[in-house]
Amino acid sequence: MEIKNFSDFCEQVLPDFNKFLDTKLRTEIKQDTLRDAMLYSLDAGGKRVRPMLFLAVAYSCGIKQENLSKMYDIAGAIELVHTYSLIHDDLPEMDDSDYRRGKLANHKKFGVGPAVLAGDGLLTQAFYWIAKSSLDTDKRMAAVRILAHNAGPMGMVAGQMTDITMENKVLNEEELTTLHKEKTADLITAAVTIGAFCANHELSSHLVQYANDIGLAFQLKDDLNDADDGEDNSKNTFPNLIGKEATKTKLNDLVKDALNSVLKETEFDKNLLVSFLDYFKE
């Protein structure tokens, strides 16, 4: 029976994927403190949006549900990179956050040095997982190329650098859009585009536009959710720059554009990616 709703897809796939993540990391990492620190953040209650989007795209391109486990190495690599970025983002030298998802940040639990190494371990292990995947060489190479490009100094790391070096400057709308595209959207875009490549789907500008739109929308939704707690009052966010109502309008426009883009995609089951947009209505 085909799965038509993104929430249903996650409900059916996520438990098995979470078990894969935990078992694989426990098996591979022998140094106790390093393994505990890596697992602490990996199992900290994340929604797994990026790997689920990757798997949802692959499924939408025709990969059967029973064969999705062959792609868990790639999906897992995307989640490892995301988790590393959160550990490093919380460090005193970066965003200086004591808590993440209601739990102590990694560096508050294990110390700054172990947290840095846990992030380093997750990042490098991600590419080991891709290299060891059973997928064809061209697909593994595409995954390495896209993930390294979007998560590295041409993408996410560039956004993080802008974030910490420009925190005392008020960015304009174009600068802020670039910051959020690099820091948040690029990894989401990678998840979608790698999913298409790994499923032998010819990547189109429509799917890329969908990915770019939801990536930026994801950050805007986070900004709106955090706008009332007072913690982001001095940060470069869209609610601080253009106001909450204008940010809501911008978010709605991005979601509409994402919908229009994915509906233009051919030879592709659009149901999962269309239903994913419900996330922005919550």
Coordinates of C-alpha atoms in Angstrom, one line a residue:
M1 CA 0.0 0.0 0.0
E2 CA 1.4 3.3 -1.0
I3 CA 2.1 6.0 1.6
K4 CA 0.6 9.3 0.6
N5 CA 1.2 11.4 3.8
F6 CA 4.6 12.6 5.1
S7 CA 3.6 12.0 8.8
D8 CA 2.4 8.5 8.0
F9 CA 5.7 7.9 6.1
C10 CA 7.7 9.0 9.2
E11 CA 5.5 6.9 11.5
Q12 CA 6.3 3.8 9.4
V13 CA 10.0 4.4 8.6
L14 CA 11.4 6.4 11.5
P15 CA 11.5 3.7 14.2
D16 CA 13.5 1.4 12.1
F17 CA 15.8 4.2 11.0
N18 CA 16.4 5.3 14.6
K19 CA 17.3 1.8 15.6
F20 CA 19.7 1.7 12.7
L21 CA 21.4 4.9 13.8
D22 CA 21.8 3.8 17.4
T23 CA 23.0 0.3 16.7
K24 CA 25.5 1.4 14.0
L25 CA 27.1 4.1 16.1
R26 CA 27.3 1.9 19.2
T27 CA 28.9 -0.9 17.1
E28 CA 31.5 1.3 15.4
I29 CA 32.6 3.7 18.1
K30 CA 34.8 2.0 20.6
Q31 CA 36.0 4.9 22.8
D32 CA 33.4 5.1 25.6
T33 CA 33.3 8.9 26.2
L34 CA 33.4 9.7 22.5
R35 CA 30.6 7.2 21.8
D36 CA 28.5 8.5 24.7
A37 CA 28.9 12.1 23.7
M38 CA 28.0 11.4 20.0
L39 CA 25.0 9.3 21.0
Y40 CA 23.9 11.9 23.6
S41 CA 23.2 14.5 20.9
L42 CA 22.2 12.1 18.2
D43 CA 19.4 10.7 20.4
A44 CA 18.4 14.0 21.9
G45 CA 14.9 14.0 20.4
G46 CA 15.4 15.5 17.0
K47 CA 12.6 15.1 14.4
R48 CA 15.0 13.7 11.8
V49 CA 13.5 16.1 9.2
R50 CA 16.5 16.0 6.9
P51 CA 17.0 12.2 6.6
M52 CA 13.2 11.7 6.4
L53 CA 13.1 14.2 3.5
F54 CA 15.9 12.3 1.8
L55 CA 14.1 9.0 2.2
A56 CA 10.7 10.5 1.2
V57 CA 12.2 11.8 -2.0
A58 CA 13.7 8.4 -2.8
Y59 CA 10.4 6.8 -2.1
S60 CA 8.6 9.4 -4.3
C61 CA 11.0 8.6 -7.1
G62 CA 10.0 4.9 -7.0
I63 CA 12.2 3.2 -4.4
K64 CA 10.0 0.7 -2.6
Q65 CA 9.5 0.9 1.1
E66 CA 11.2 -2.5 1.7
N67 CA 14.3 -1.2 -0.1
L68 CA 14.7 2.1 1.8
S69 CA 16.9 0.4 4.4
K70 CA 19.6 0.2 1.7
M71 CA 19.7 4.0 1.8
Y72 CA 20.0 4.3 5.6
D73 CA 23.7 4.9 5.4
I74 CA 23.2 8.0 3.3
A75 CA 20.2 9.2 5.4
G76 CA 22.2 8.6 8.5
A77 CA 25.2 10.5 7.2
I78 CA 22.9 13.5 6.6
E79 CA 21.7 13.3 10.2
L80 CA 25.2 12.9 11.6
V81 CA 26.3 16.1 9.8
H82 CA 23.2 18.0 11.1
T83 CA 23.9 16.8 14.7
Y84 CA 27.6 17.8 14.5
S85 CA 26.5 21.3 13.5
L86 CA 24.2 21.6 16.5
I87 CA 26.9 20.5 19.0
H88 CA 29.4 23.0 17.6
D89 CA 26.7 25.7 17.3
D90 CA 26.0 25.5 21.0
L91 CA 29.7 25.9 22.0
P92 CA 30.7 29.0 24.1
E93 CA 32.7 30.3 21.2
M94 CA 29.7 30.0 18.9
D95 CA 26.1 30.6 20.0
D96 CA 26.9 29.9 23.6
S97 CA 23.8 27.9 24.4
D98 CA 23.5 25.8 27.6
Y99 CA 20.5 23.8 26.5
R100 CA 19.4 22.0 23.3
R101 CA 15.8 20.5 23.0
G102 CA 15.3 20.9 26.7
K103 CA 18.5 19.0 27.6
L104 CA 21.9 20.2 28.6
A105 CA 24.0 21.1 25.5
N106 CA 26.7 18.6 24.7
H107 CA 29.5 20.8 26.1
K108 CA 27.6 21.3 29.4
K109 CA 27.2 17.6 29.8
F110 CA 30.6 16.4 28.7
G111 CA 32.8 19.5 28.6
V112 CA 34.0 21.7 25.7
G113 CA 36.8 19.5 24.5
P114 CA 34.7 16.3 24.4
A115 CA 31.9 18.2 22.7
V116 CA 34.2 19.4 20.0
L117 CA 35.5 15.9 19.4
A118 CA 32.0 14.5 19.4
G119 CA 31.1 16.9 16.6
D120 CA 34.3 16.1 14.8
G121 CA 33.5 12.4 15.1
L122 CA 30.0 12.7 13.7
L123 CA 31.1 14.8 10.8
T124 CA 33.9 12.4 9.7
Q125 CA 31.8 9.3 10.4
A126 CA 29.2 10.6 8.0
F127 CA 31.5 10.4 5.1
Y128 CA 32.7 6.9 6.2
W129 CA 29.0 5.8 6.1
I130 CA 28.6 7.1 2.6
A131 CA 31.8 5.5 1.4
K132 CA 30.7 2.1 2.9
S133 CA 27.2 2.3 1.5
S134 CA 26.1 -0.5 -0.8
L135 CA 24.8 2.0 -3.4
D136 CA 26.6 2.3 -6.7
T137 CA 29.8 4.3 -6.9
D138 CA 28.2 7.2 -8.9
K139 CA 25.5 7.6 -6.3
R140 CA 27.9 7.6 -3.4
M141 CA 30.1 10.1 -5.1
A142 CA 27.1 12.4 -5.8
A143 CA 26.2 12.1 -2.1
V144 CA 29.7 13.1 -1.0
R145 CA 29.9 16.0 -3.5
I146 CA 26.5 17.5 -2.6
L147 CA 26.8 17.0 1.2
A148 CA 30.4 18.4 1.3
H149 CA 29.4 21.3 -0.8
N150 CA 26.2 22.2 1.1
A151 CA 27.5 21.5 4.6
G152 CA 31.0 22.9 4.2
P153 CA 32.6 26.3 3.6
M154 CA 30.5 26.8 0.4
G155 CA 27.3 26.3 2.4
M156 CA 26.5 25.7 6.1
V157 CA 29.9 26.6 7.5
A158 CA 30.0 29.8 5.6
G159 CA 26.6 30.7 7.1
Q160 CA 27.9 29.9 10.6
M161 CA 30.9 32.1 10.1
T162 CA 28.7 35.0 9.0
D163 CA 26.5 34.4 12.0
I164 CA 29.3 34.6 14.6
T165 CA 31.3 37.4 12.9
M166 CA 28.3 39.7 12.1
E167 CA 26.3 39.3 15.4
N168 CA 27.0 42.9 16.3
K169 CA 25.9 44.2 12.9
V170 CA 22.3 44.5 11.7
L171 CA 22.0 42.6 8.4
N172 CA 19.8 43.8 5.7
E173 CA 17.2 41.4 4.1
E174 CA 19.4 40.2 1.3
E175 CA 22.3 39.5 3.8
L176 CA 20.0 37.8 6.2
T177 CA 18.5 35.6 3.5
T178 CA 22.0 34.5 2.4
L179 CA 22.9 33.7 6.0
H180 CA 19.8 31.5 6.5
K181 CA 20.2 29.9 3.1
E182 CA 23.7 28.8 4.0
K183 CA 23.3 28.0 7.6
T184 CA 19.9 26.2 7.5
A185 CA 18.5 25.8 4.0
D186 CA 21.6 24.3 2.3
L187 CA 21.6 21.1 4.3
I188 CA 17.9 20.6 3.7
T189 CA 18.4 21.2 0.0
A190 CA 21.2 18.6 0.1
A191 CA 18.8 16.0 1.6
V192 CA 16.3 16.5 -1.2
T193 CA 18.7 16.6 -4.1
I194 CA 20.8 13.6 -2.8
G195 CA 17.5 11.6 -2.5
A196 CA 16.7 12.3 -6.1
F197 CA 20.3 11.3 -7.3
C198 CA 20.3 8.1 -5.3
A199 CA 16.9 7.1 -6.7
N200 CA 18.0 7.7 -10.4
H201 CA 15.7 10.7 -10.7
E202 CA 16.8 13.3 -13.1
L203 CA 17.2 16.4 -10.9
S204 CA 15.2 19.4 -12.2
S205 CA 15.1 23.1 -11.3
H206 CA 11.6 22.5 -9.9
L207 CA 12.7 20.1 -7.2
V208 CA 15.7 22.3 -6.4
Q209 CA 13.4 25.3 -6.0
Y210 CA 11.1 23.3 -3.7
A211 CA 14.1 22.3 -1.6
N212 CA 15.4 25.9 -1.4
D213 CA 12.0 27.2 -0.5
I214 CA 11.3 24.7 2.4
G215 CA 14.9 25.2 3.7
L216 CA 14.4 28.9 4.1
A217 CA 10.8 28.4 5.3
F218 CA 12.1 26.1 8.0
Q219 CA 14.3 28.9 9.4
L220 CA 11.5 31.5 9.3
K221 CA 9.2 29.1 11.2
D222 CA 11.9 28.6 13.8
D223 CA 12.4 32.4 14.1
L224 CA 8.6 32.9 14.5
N225 CA 8.4 30.2 17.1
D226 CA 11.2 31.8 19.1
A227 CA 10.1 35.4 18.6
D228 CA 8.1 35.7 21.8
D229 CA 10.6 34.2 24.3
G230 CA 12.9 37.3 24.2
E231 CA 16.1 35.3 23.7
D232 CA 16.5 36.3 20.1
N233 CA 15.8 40.1 20.6
S234 CA 19.4 41.0 19.7
K235 CA 19.9 38.5 16.9
N236 CA 19.7 38.7 13.2
T237 CA 16.2 37.2 12.5
F238 CA 13.5 38.1 10.1
P239 CA 10.9 39.0 12.9
N240 CA 13.5 41.4 14.3
L241 CA 14.2 42.9 10.9
I242 CA 10.9 43.1 9.2
G243 CA 8.4 42.2 12.0
K244 CA 6.4 39.1 12.8
E245 CA 3.5 39.8 10.3
A246 CA 5.8 40.4 7.4
T247 CA 7.8 37.3 8.3
K248 CA 4.5 35.2 8.3
T249 CA 3.7 36.6 4.9
K250 CA 7.2 35.7 3.6
L251 CA 6.8 32.2 5.1
N252 CA 3.5 31.7 3.4
D253 CA 4.9 32.9 0.1
L254 CA 7.8 30.4 0.3
V255 CA 5.4 27.6 1.1
K256 CA 3.2 28.5 -1.9
D257 CA 6.2 28.7 -4.2
A258 CA 7.4 25.3 -2.9
L259 CA 4.0 23.8 -3.7
N260 CA 3.9 25.3 -7.2
S261 CA 7.4 24.0 -7.8
V262 CA 6.9 20.4 -6.7
L263 CA 3.6 20.2 -8.6
K264 CA 5.6 20.9 -11.8
E265 CA 7.8 17.8 -11.2
T266 CA 7.4 15.0 -13.6
E267 CA 7.8 11.2 -13.2
F268 CA 7.5 11.7 -9.5
D269 CA 4.9 11.0 -6.8
K270 CA 4.2 14.4 -5.3
N271 CA 2.1 13.4 -2.4
L272 CA 4.7 13.1 0.3
L273 CA 6.4 16.4 -0.5
V274 CA 3.1 18.2 -0.8
S275 CA 2.0 16.9 2.6
F276 CA 5.3 17.8 4.1
L277 CA 4.3 21.5 3.7
D278 CA 1.6 20.9 6.4
Y279 CA 4.6 21.2 8.8
F280 CA 4.5 25.0 8.2
K281 CA 0.9 25.3 9.2
E282 CA 1.4 23.9 12.7

